[in-house]
mmCIF file with all atom_site columns, C-alpha atoms in Angstrom:
data_model
loop_
_atom_site.group_PDB
_atom_site.id
_atom_site.type_symbol
_atom_site.label_atom_id
_atom_site.label_alt_id
_atom_site.label_comp_id
_atom_site.label_asym_id
_atom_site.label_entity_id
_atom_site.label_seq_id
_atom_site.pdbx_PDB_ins_code
_atom_site.Cartn_x
_atom_site.Cartn_y
_atom_site.Cartn_z
_atom_site.occupancy
_atom_site.B_iso_or_equiv
_atom_site.pdbx_formal_charge
_atom_site.auth_seq_id
_atom_site.auth_comp_id
_atom_site.auth_asym_id
_atom_site.auth_atom_id
_atom_site.pdbx_PDB_model_num
ATOM 1   C CA . ALA G 1 1   ? 20.620  9.637  -19.674 1.00 0.00 ? 1   ALA G CA 1
ATOM 2   C CA . CYS G 1 2   ? 19.030  9.355  -16.242 1.00 0.00 ? 2   CYS G CA 1
ATOM 3   C CA . ARG G 1 3   ? 15.416  9.086  -17.199 1.00 0.00 ? 3   ARG G CA 1
ATOM 4   C CA . GLY G 1 4   ? 14.541  6.726  -14.343 1.00 0.00 ? 4   GLY G CA 1
ATOM 5   C CA . GLY G 1 5   ? 12.295  3.748  -14.801 1.00 0.00 ? 5   GLY G CA 1
ATOM 6   C CA . THR G 1 6   ? 14.876  1.028  -14.378 1.00 0.00 ? 6   THR G CA 1
ATOM 7   C CA . ARG G 1 7   ? 15.731  1.687  -10.745 1.00 0.00 ? 7   ARG G CA 1
ATOM 8   C CA . ASP G 1 8   ? 12.531  3.231  -9.381  1.00 0.00 ? 8   ASP G CA 1
ATOM 9   C CA . ALA G 1 9   ? 9.304   2.983  -11.333 1.00 0.00 ? 9   ALA G CA 1
ATOM 10  C CA . GLY G 1 10  ? 7.390   5.324  -9.007  1.00 0.00 ? 10  GLY G CA 1
ATOM 11  C CA . PRO G 1 11  ? 6.345   8.846  -9.898  1.00 0.00 ? 11  PRO G CA 1
ATOM 12  C CA . PRO G 1 12  ? 8.829   11.622 -9.116  1.00 0.00 ? 12  PRO G CA 1
ATOM 13  C CA . CYS G 1 13  ? 8.575   13.665 -5.940  1.00 0.00 ? 13  CYS G CA 1
ATOM 14  C CA . SER G 1 14  ? 7.630   16.655 -8.084  1.00 0.00 ? 14  SER G CA 1
ATOM 15  C CA . ALA G 1 15  ? 4.433   14.797 -9.087  1.00 0.00 ? 15  ALA G CA 1
ATOM 16  C CA . VAL G 1 16  ? 3.630   14.195 -5.407  1.00 0.00 ? 16  VAL G CA 1
ATOM 17  C CA . ALA G 1 17  ? 4.083   17.914 -4.748  1.00 0.00 ? 17  ALA G CA 1
ATOM 18  C CA . VAL G 1 18  ? 1.839   18.854 -7.685  1.00 0.00 ? 18  VAL G CA 1
ATOM 19  C CA . LYS G 1 19  ? -0.877  16.513 -6.382  1.00 0.00 ? 19  LYS G CA 1
ATOM 20  C CA . PHE G 1 20  ? -0.596  18.099 -2.921  1.00 0.00 ? 20  PHE G CA 1
ATOM 21  C CA . LEU G 1 21  ? -1.040  21.518 -4.533  1.00 0.00 ? 21  LEU G CA 1
ATOM 22  C CA . GLU G 1 22  ? -4.144  20.367 -6.439  1.00 0.00 ? 22  GLU G CA 1
ATOM 23  C CA . ILE G 1 23  ? -5.751  18.989 -3.277  1.00 0.00 ? 23  ILE G CA 1
ATOM 24  C CA . ALA G 1 24  ? -4.828  22.078 -1.242  1.00 0.00 ? 24  ALA G CA 1
ATOM 25  C CA . LYS G 1 25  ? -6.281  24.439 -3.852  1.00 0.00 ? 25  LYS G CA 1
ATOM 26  C CA . PHE G 1 26  ? -9.487  22.382 -4.029  1.00 0.00 ? 26  PHE G CA 1
ATOM 27  C CA . ASP G 1 27  ? -9.807  22.335 -0.234  1.00 0.00 ? 27  ASP G CA 1
ATOM 28  C CA . LEU G 1 28  ? -9.173  26.063 -0.029  1.00 0.00 ? 28  LEU G CA 1
ATOM 29  C CA . ALA G 1 29  ? -11.741 26.814 -2.727  1.00 0.00 ? 29  ALA G CA 1
ATOM 30  C CA . ASN G 1 30  ? -14.333 24.883 -0.731  1.00 0.00 ? 30  ASN G CA 1
ATOM 31  C CA . ALA G 1 31  ? -13.340 26.258 2.682   1.00 0.00 ? 31  ALA G CA 1
ATOM 32  C CA . LYS G 1 32  ? -15.361 28.928 4.413   1.00 0.00 ? 32  LYS G CA 1
ATOM 33  C CA . VAL G 1 33  ? -12.575 31.481 4.810   1.00 0.00 ? 33  VAL G CA 1
ATOM 34  C CA . ASP G 1 34  ? -12.474 35.197 4.114   1.00 0.00 ? 34  ASP G CA 1
ATOM 35  C CA . GLU G 1 35  ? -10.622 36.602 1.122   1.00 0.00 ? 35  GLU G CA 1
ATOM 36  C CA . PRO G 1 36  ? -7.521  37.814 3.022   1.00 0.00 ? 36  PRO G CA 1
ATOM 37  C CA . THR G 1 37  ? -7.104  34.385 4.642   1.00 0.00 ? 37  THR G CA 1
ATOM 38  C CA . ALA G 1 38  ? -7.583  32.593 1.321   1.00 0.00 ? 38  ALA G CA 1
ATOM 39  C CA . ARG G 1 39  ? -5.034  34.903 -0.307  1.00 0.00 ? 39  ARG G CA 1
ATOM 40  C CA . ALA G 1 40  ? -2.523  34.361 2.513   1.00 0.00 ? 40  ALA G CA 1
ATOM 41  C CA . VAL G 1 41  ? -2.843  30.576 2.230   1.00 0.00 ? 41  VAL G CA 1
ATOM 42  C CA . THR G 1 42  ? -2.641  30.707 -1.566  1.00 0.00 ? 42  THR G CA 1
ATOM 43  C CA . ASP G 1 43  ? 0.566   32.729 -1.294  1.00 0.00 ? 43  ASP G CA 1
ATOM 44  C CA . GLN G 1 44  ? 2.107   29.988 0.880   1.00 0.00 ? 44  GLN G CA 1
ATOM 45  C CA . LEU G 1 45  ? 1.167   27.047 -1.353  1.00 0.00 ? 45  LEU G CA 1
ATOM 46  C CA . PRO G 1 46  ? 4.133   27.232 -3.775  1.00 0.00 ? 46  PRO G CA 1
ATOM 47  C CA . ALA G 1 47  ? 6.615   27.168 -0.886  1.00 0.00 ? 47  ALA G CA 1
ATOM 48  C CA . MET G 1 48  ? 4.733   24.258 0.689   1.00 0.00 ? 48  MET G CA 1
ATOM 49  C CA . ARG G 1 49  ? 4.799   22.389 -2.647  1.00 0.00 ? 49  ARG G CA 1
ATOM 50  C CA . ASP G 1 50  ? 8.536   22.959 -3.019  1.00 0.00 ? 50  ASP G CA 1
ATOM 51  C CA . THR G 1 51  ? 9.234   21.908 0.574   1.00 0.00 ? 51  THR G CA 1
ATOM 52  C CA . LEU G 1 52  ? 7.229   18.718 0.073   1.00 0.00 ? 52  LEU G CA 1
ATOM 53  C CA . ALA G 1 53  ? 9.136   17.869 -3.114  1.00 0.00 ? 53  ALA G CA 1
ATOM 54  C CA . GLN G 1 54  ? 12.478  18.489 -1.398  1.00 0.00 ? 54  GLN G CA 1
ATOM 55  C CA . THR G 1 55  ? 11.536  16.469 1.699   1.00 0.00 ? 55  THR G CA 1
ATOM 56  C CA . CYS G 1 56  ? 10.321  13.587 -0.481  1.00 0.00 ? 56  CYS G CA 1
ATOM 57  C CA . THR G 1 57  ? 13.533  13.605 -2.532  1.00 0.00 ? 57  THR G CA 1
ATOM 58  C CA . GLU G 1 58  ? 15.909  13.923 0.412   1.00 0.00 ? 58  GLU G CA 1
ATOM 59  C CA . GLY G 1 59  ? 13.966  11.323 2.409   1.00 0.00 ? 59  GLY G CA 1
ATOM 60  C CA . LYS G 1 60  ? 14.029  8.871  -0.499  1.00 0.00 ? 60  LYS G CA 1
ATOM 61  C CA . TRP G 1 61  ? 10.307  8.111  -0.212  1.00 0.00 ? 61  TRP G CA 1
ATOM 62  C CA . SER G 1 62  ? 9.448   4.724  -1.682  1.00 0.00 ? 62  SER G CA 1
ATOM 63  C CA . ALA G 1 63  ? 7.917   4.316  -5.130  1.00 0.00 ? 63  ALA G CA 1
ATOM 64  C CA . ALA G 1 64  ? 4.817   2.763  -3.538  1.00 0.00 ? 64  ALA G CA 1
ATOM 65  C CA . THR G 1 65  ? 4.327   5.722  -1.200  1.00 0.00 ? 65  THR G CA 1
ATOM 66  C CA . ARG G 1 66  ? 4.816   8.251  -3.995  1.00 0.00 ? 66  ARG G CA 1
ATOM 67  C CA . ASP G 1 67  ? 2.389   6.309  -6.198  1.00 0.00 ? 67  ASP G CA 1
ATOM 68  C CA . CYS G 1 68  ? -0.195  6.285  -3.411  1.00 0.00 ? 68  CYS G CA 1
ATOM 69  C CA . LEU G 1 69  ? 0.194   10.035 -2.863  1.00 0.00 ? 69  LEU G CA 1
ATOM 70  C CA . VAL G 1 70  ? -0.069  10.877 -6.557  1.00 0.00 ? 70  VAL G CA 1
ATOM 71  C CA . HIS G 1 71  ? -3.305  8.879  -6.783  1.00 0.00 ? 71  HIS G CA 1
ATOM 72  C CA . ALA G 1 72  ? -4.896  10.286 -3.619  1.00 0.00 ? 72  ALA G CA 1
ATOM 73  C CA . ASN G 1 73  ? -8.210  11.980 -4.338  1.00 0.00 ? 73  ASN G CA 1
ATOM 74  C CA . ASP G 1 74  ? -8.433  14.220 -1.291  1.00 0.00 ? 74  ASP G CA 1
ATOM 75  C CA . HIS G 1 75  ? -6.717  15.417 1.879   1.00 0.00 ? 75  HIS G CA 1
ATOM 76  C CA . LEU G 1 76  ? -7.717  12.320 3.828   1.00 0.00 ? 76  LEU G CA 1
ATOM 77  C CA . GLY G 1 77  ? -6.370  10.059 1.094   1.00 0.00 ? 77  GLY G CA 1
ATOM 78  C CA . PHE G 1 78  ? -3.104  12.007 1.066   1.00 0.00 ? 78  PHE G CA 1
ATOM 79  C CA . GLU G 1 79  ? -2.783  11.666 4.847   1.00 0.00 ? 79  GLU G CA 1
ATOM 80  C CA . THR G 1 80  ? -3.556  7.946  4.618   1.00 0.00 ? 80  THR G CA 1
ATOM 81  C CA . CYS G 1 81  ? -0.725  7.502  2.116   1.00 0.00 ? 81  CYS G CA 1
ATOM 82  C CA . GLU G 1 82  ? 1.619   9.422  4.424   1.00 0.00 ? 82  GLU G CA 1
ATOM 83  C CA . GLN G 1 83  ? 1.192   6.588  6.934   1.00 0.00 ? 83  GLN G CA 1
ATOM 84  C CA . GLN G 1 84  ? 3.399   4.509  4.607   1.00 0.00 ? 84  GLN G CA 1
ATOM 85  C CA . LEU G 1 85  ? 6.343   6.781  5.424   1.00 0.00 ? 85  LEU G CA 1
ATOM 86  C CA . THR G 1 86  ? 8.885   5.591  7.952   1.00 0.00 ? 86  THR G CA 1
ATOM 87  C CA . ASP G 1 87  ? 8.893   7.274  11.361  1.00 0.00 ? 87  ASP G CA 1
ATOM 88  C CA . GLU G 1 88  ? 11.999  9.232  10.347  1.00 0.00 ? 88  GLU G CA 1
ATOM 89  C CA . GLN G 1 89  ? 10.415  10.348 7.064   1.00 0.00 ? 89  GLN G CA 1
ATOM 90  C CA . ARG G 1 90  ? 7.270   11.495 8.925   1.00 0.00 ? 90  ARG G CA 1
ATOM 91  C CA . ARG G 1 91  ? 9.388   13.452 11.431  1.00 0.00 ? 91  ARG G CA 1
ATOM 92  C CA . ASP G 1 92  ? 11.279  15.100 8.558   1.00 0.00 ? 92  ASP G CA 1
ATOM 93  C CA . LEU G 1 93  ? 7.997   15.963 6.836   1.00 0.00 ? 93  LEU G CA 1
ATOM 94  C CA . ASP G 1 94  ? 6.568   17.381 10.051  1.00 0.00 ? 94  ASP G CA 1
ATOM 95  C CA . ARG G 1 95  ? 9.691   19.502 10.605  1.00 0.00 ? 95  ARG G CA 1
ATOM 96  C CA . ALA G 1 96  ? 9.634   20.695 7.010   1.00 0.00 ? 96  ALA G CA 1
ATOM 97  C CA . THR G 1 97  ? 5.968   21.686 7.109   1.00 0.00 ? 97  THR G CA 1
ATOM 98  C CA . ARG G 1 98  ? 6.443   23.589 10.360  1.00 0.00 ? 98  ARG G CA 1
ATOM 99  C CA . GLY G 1 99  ? 9.513   25.386 9.045   1.00 0.00 ? 99  GLY G CA 1
ATOM 100 C CA . THR G 1 100 ? 13.078  25.244 10.196  1.00 0.00 ? 100 THR G CA 1
ATOM 101 C CA . SER G 1 101 ? 14.036  24.913 13.843  1.00 0.00 ? 101 SER G CA 1
ATOM 102 C CA . GLU G 1 102 ? 14.847  28.633 13.918  1.00 0.00 ? 102 GLU G CA 1
ATOM 103 C CA . THR G 1 103 ? 11.175  29.431 13.335  1.00 0.00 ? 103 THR G CA 1
ATOM 104 C CA . PRO G 1 104 ? 9.216   29.731 16.597  1.00 0.00 ? 104 PRO G CA 1
#
């Protein structure tokens, strides 16, 4: 019954997270890193994707911001779209990407 569309026409946070993953994989494939480093980063990407989706959902990111992020073509474009987040949303995203407060 809750298919969306009427209240918020923007793409879901899961689509934002998938786009992040695409950009990250592309950047990693083109980075000059050794195989163990590439493997370590690749292993972290699913958790980063899931954290991004959760942070977006809990932070109630606007439809316009989510639309911008889904249509970003590269890392710089993604970061540019992140500037549309409120200060609180950016702080939450920063905390989420660094891990919980228990993590040094």
